[in-house]
Amino acid sequence: TTAAAQRCSSSGVPYIAVVLVTSWGNSRLVHYGAAIVVSLMTIIGFFIPYPTGEAFWIGLENRFIALFSIAVTAVLADLAARRTAQLRDREARLRAVLDCTVDAILTFDAGGIVRSWNRAALGMFGLTNDDLTEQSILHLMPELPFDPQGAEFVGSSGLVIPAVICREQATTAARGDGLRFPVELSVCQVLIDEGPHFVALL
């Protein structure tokens, strides 16, 4: 009886993995269709073999728990898949806007390492995506008017970095071939989970 009860209590649990696997797709029909299928399998499995005595009631109780778990897993998996799809769409739209902008846009962290860029930045600096990966902003902007690792401006102002660090400030940038050229630089600070990052518009 104890072995039968254990079999009844656990037979529905592995099917939750099936629902999680279906979350890789973006179709709500697939998510809930899988949940219905594994729920039916859980119910049918209750009668193979037919439980009797104490195993019947233990198995019945655990079937309700398993079905509830499958339903909750399906809902959460569908919600996660839809939110992931929304984030991907939002990222694609933002990337399209950035790549259509004629100004160069770079982001870099407090260590001065470039983290992202748009198409105009590649053309302005004469570099490729591989060239900019893990590149230091100081190689591109040797006369950067502030210290990314500090909390103050470099110079005599001594002001704590605000959200807008500089706006349309004249400075010099350097192309990949070493050629220096004048630019107008605007920089904002953005706080994210990874720490302070900076957005530079040239």
GROMACS .gro file of C-alpha atoms in nm:
model
  202
    1THR     CA    1   0.000   0.000   0.000
    2THR     CA    2   0.284   0.240   0.081
    3ALA     CA    3   0.453   0.174  -0.254
    4ALA     CA    4   0.125   0.229  -0.437
    5ALA     CA    5   0.068   0.553  -0.249
    6GLN     CA    6   0.414   0.677  -0.341
    7ARG     CA    7   0.352   0.588  -0.705
    8CYS     CA    8   0.022   0.776  -0.702
    9SER     CA    9   0.177   1.081  -0.540
   10SER     CA   10   0.467   1.120  -0.783
   11SER     CA   11   0.345   1.007  -1.124
   12GLY     CA   12   0.210   1.350  -1.223
   13VAL     CA   13   0.514   1.551  -1.126
   14PRO     CA   14   0.751   1.471  -1.422
   15TYR     CA   15   0.497   1.610  -1.668
   16ILE     CA   16   0.561   1.961  -1.535
   17ALA     CA   17   0.892   1.950  -1.724
   18VAL     CA   18   0.694   1.904  -2.047
   19VAL     CA   19   0.505   2.228  -1.983
   20LEU     CA   20   0.830   2.410  -1.910
   21VAL     CA   21   0.983   2.285  -2.235
   22THR     CA   22   0.687   2.420  -2.432
   23SER     CA   23   0.751   2.765  -2.284
   24TRP     CA   24   1.031   2.802  -2.539
   25GLY     CA   25   0.763   2.861  -2.800
   26ASN     CA   26   0.555   3.177  -2.828
   27SER     CA   27   0.218   3.015  -2.894
   28ARG     CA   28  -0.038   3.024  -2.616
   29LEU     CA   29  -0.211   2.728  -2.784
   30VAL     CA   30   0.105   2.520  -2.738
   31HIS     CA   31   0.146   2.620  -2.373
   32TYR     CA   32  -0.206   2.538  -2.263
   33GLY     CA   33  -0.241   2.246  -2.504
   34ALA     CA   34   0.058   2.081  -2.337
   35ALA     CA   35  -0.091   2.152  -1.994
   36ILE     CA   36  -0.417   1.982  -2.095
   37VAL     CA   37  -0.236   1.679  -2.238
   38VAL     CA   38  -0.017   1.624  -1.932
   39SER     CA   39  -0.317   1.679  -1.705
   40LEU     CA   40  -0.507   1.403  -1.886
   41MET     CA   41  -0.203   1.178  -1.861
   42THR     CA   42  -0.187   1.247  -1.488
   43ILE     CA   43  -0.554   1.158  -1.444
   44ILE     CA   44  -0.531   0.843  -1.656
   45GLY     CA   45  -0.218   0.737  -1.473
   46PHE     CA   46  -0.418   0.739  -1.151
   47PHE     CA   47  -0.609   0.430  -1.266
   48ILE     CA   48  -0.305   0.229  -1.386
   49PRO     CA   49  -0.311   0.016  -1.179
   50TYR     CA   50  -0.635   0.100  -1.006
   51PRO     CA   51  -0.553   0.209  -0.647
   52THR     CA   52  -0.746   0.063  -0.358
   53GLY     CA   53  -0.774   0.134   0.009
   54GLU     CA   54  -0.548   0.400   0.153
   55ALA     CA   55  -0.362   0.442  -0.178
   56PHE     CA   56  -0.683   0.562  -0.346
   57TRP     CA   57  -0.732   0.860  -0.116
   58ILE     CA   58  -0.364   0.948  -0.100
   59GLY     CA   59  -0.339   0.925  -0.478
   60LEU     CA   60  -0.656   1.133  -0.527
   61GLU     CA   61  -0.525   1.407  -0.300
   62ASN     CA   62  -0.189   1.415  -0.475
   63ARG     CA   63  -0.357   1.421  -0.816
   64PHE     CA   64  -0.526   1.748  -0.721
   65ILE     CA   65  -0.192   1.885  -0.607
   66ALA     CA   66  -0.022   1.771  -0.929
   67LEU     CA   67  -0.297   1.918  -1.151
   68PHE     CA   68  -0.282   2.247  -0.963
   69SER     CA   69   0.098   2.255  -1.004
   70ILE     CA   70   0.069   2.184  -1.377
   71ALA     CA   71  -0.187   2.464  -1.419
   72VAL     CA   72   0.026   2.715  -1.229
   73THR     CA   73   0.335   2.611  -1.426
   74ALA     CA   74   0.150   2.656  -1.755
   75VAL     CA   75   0.027   3.004  -1.659
   76LEU     CA   76   0.372   3.116  -1.540
   77ALA     CA   77   0.544   2.967  -1.845
   78ASP     CA   78   0.304   3.146  -2.079
   79LEU     CA   79   0.346   3.473  -1.891
   80ALA     CA   80   0.726   3.445  -1.902
   81ALA     CA   81   0.722   3.361  -2.275
   82ARG     CA   82   0.497   3.657  -2.357
   83ARG     CA   83   0.708   3.899  -2.152
   84THR     CA   84   1.024   3.770  -2.317
   85ALA     CA   85   0.868   3.825  -2.659
   86GLN     CA   86   0.766   4.177  -2.558
   87LEU     CA   87   1.119   4.256  -2.442
   88ARG     CA   88   1.264   4.124  -2.768
   89ASP     CA   89   1.023   4.338  -2.971
   90ARG     CA   90   1.105   4.644  -2.761
   91GLU     CA   91   1.478   4.581  -2.802
   92ALA     CA   92   1.439   4.540  -3.177
   93ARG     CA   93   1.247   4.869  -3.205
   94LEU     CA   94   1.507   5.050  -2.994
   95ARG     CA   95   1.790   4.904  -3.202
   96ALA     CA   96   1.616   5.021  -3.521
   97VAL     CA   97   1.585   5.375  -3.382
   98LEU     CA   98   1.950   5.384  -3.273
   99ASP     CA   99   2.077   5.253  -3.606
  100CYS     CA  100   1.875   5.517  -3.793
  101THR     CA  101   2.025   5.798  -3.584
  102VAL     CA  102   2.298   5.996  -3.760
  103ASP     CA  103   2.475   6.078  -3.432
  104ALA     CA  104   2.711   5.825  -3.280
  105ILE     CA  105   2.585   5.671  -2.955
  106LEU     CA  106   2.803   5.472  -2.717
  107THR     CA  107   2.742   5.327  -2.374
  108PHE     CA  108   3.021   5.237  -2.133
  109ASP     CA  109   3.052   5.128  -1.773
  110ALA     CA  110   3.230   5.285  -1.476
  111GLY     CA  111   3.548   5.106  -1.581
  112GLY     CA  112   3.537   5.286  -1.915
  113ILE     CA  113   3.465   4.969  -2.116
  114VAL     CA  114   3.236   5.023  -2.414
  115ARG     CA  115   2.925   4.803  -2.383
  116SER     CA  116   2.707   4.900  -2.678
  117TRP     CA  117   2.704   5.127  -2.982
  118ASN     CA  118   2.500   5.212  -3.287
  119ARG     CA  119   2.584   5.196  -3.657
  120ALA     CA  120   2.682   5.563  -3.674
  121ALA     CA  121   2.952   5.505  -3.411
  122LEU     CA  122   3.112   5.238  -3.630
  123GLY     CA  123   3.129   5.481  -3.921
  124MET     CA  124   3.251   5.774  -3.713
  125PHE     CA  125   3.541   5.582  -3.560
  126GLY     CA  126   3.611   5.362  -3.862
  127LEU     CA  127   3.580   5.045  -3.655
  128THR     CA  128   3.396   4.714  -3.671
  129ASN     CA  129   3.180   4.545  -3.410
  130ASP     CA  130   3.476   4.325  -3.312
  131ASP     CA  131   3.698   4.632  -3.274
  132LEU     CA  132   3.456   4.798  -3.033
  133THR     CA  133   3.398   4.489  -2.821
  134GLU     CA  134   3.563   4.544  -2.480
  135GLN     CA  135   3.719   4.865  -2.615
  136SER     CA  136   3.811   5.140  -2.367
  137ILE     CA  137   3.629   5.468  -2.409
  138LEU     CA  138   3.959   5.645  -2.342
  139HIS     CA  139   4.100   5.500  -2.665
  140LEU     CA  140   3.814   5.661  -2.854
  141MET     CA  141   3.791   5.974  -2.641
  142PRO     CA  142   4.143   6.053  -2.513
  143GLU     CA  143   4.021   6.389  -2.380
  144LEU     CA  144   3.709   6.260  -2.205
  145PRO     CA  145   3.604   6.549  -1.979
  146PHE     CA  146   3.527   6.333  -1.674
  147ASP     CA  147   3.652   6.026  -1.494
  148PRO     CA  148   3.411   5.729  -1.530
  149GLN     CA  149   3.556   5.564  -1.218
  150GLY     CA  150   3.518   5.873  -0.999
  151ALA     CA  151   3.221   6.066  -0.869
  152GLU     CA  152   3.356   6.404  -0.966
  153PHE     CA  153   3.437   6.594  -1.281
  154VAL     CA  154   3.799   6.594  -1.392
  155GLY     CA  155   3.901   6.955  -1.364
  156SER     CA  156   3.836   7.243  -1.131
  157SER     CA  157   3.459   7.213  -1.088
  158GLY     CA  158   3.469   6.935  -0.827
  159LEU     CA  159   3.096   6.871  -0.872
  160VAL     CA  160   2.938   6.536  -0.802
  161ILE     CA  161   2.827   6.370  -1.125
  162PRO     CA  162   2.461   6.453  -1.195
  163ALA     CA  163   2.234   6.264  -1.435
  164VAL     CA  164   2.360   6.489  -1.717
  165ILE     CA  165   2.737   6.506  -1.698
  166CYS     CA  166   2.805   6.727  -1.997
  167ARG     CA  167   2.602   6.866  -2.284
  168GLU     CA  168   2.736   6.953  -2.630
  169GLN     CA  169   3.090   6.996  -2.500
  170ALA     CA  170   3.362   7.043  -2.761
  171THR     CA  171   3.635   6.782  -2.737
  172THR     CA  172   3.846   6.549  -2.951
  173ALA     CA  173   3.791   6.188  -3.054
  174ALA     CA  174   4.025   5.938  -3.219
  175ARG     CA  175   3.953   5.708  -3.511
  176GLY     CA  176   4.083   5.354  -3.531
  177ASP     CA  177   4.365   5.471  -3.762
  178GLY     CA  178   4.475   5.729  -3.504
  179LEU     CA  179   4.330   6.034  -3.678
  180ARG     CA  180   4.199   6.294  -3.430
  181PHE     CA  181   3.883   6.487  -3.511
  182PRO     CA  182   3.663   6.737  -3.323
  183VAL     CA  183   3.326   6.633  -3.181
  184GLU     CA  184   3.050   6.770  -2.962
  185LEU     CA  185   2.995   6.536  -2.669
  186SER     CA  186   2.691   6.491  -2.446
  187VAL     CA  187   2.699   6.233  -2.164
  188CYS     CA  188   2.432   6.111  -1.924
  189GLN     CA  189   2.470   5.874  -1.632
  190VAL     CA  190   2.234   5.576  -1.600
  191LEU     CA  191   2.210   5.357  -1.291
  192ILE     CA  192   2.135   4.989  -1.360
  193ASP     CA  193   2.177   4.666  -1.164
  194GLU     CA  194   2.533   4.624  -1.292
  195GLY     CA  195   2.628   4.968  -1.157
  196PRO     CA  196   2.662   5.314  -1.310
  197HIS     CA  197   2.676   5.327  -1.689
  198PHE     CA  198   2.713   5.622  -1.921
  199VAL     CA  199   2.546   5.711  -2.249
  200ALA     CA  200   2.757   5.926  -2.482
  201LEU     CA  201   2.612   6.112  -2.780
  202LEU     CA  202   2.864   6.244  -3.033
   0.00000   0.00000   0.00000
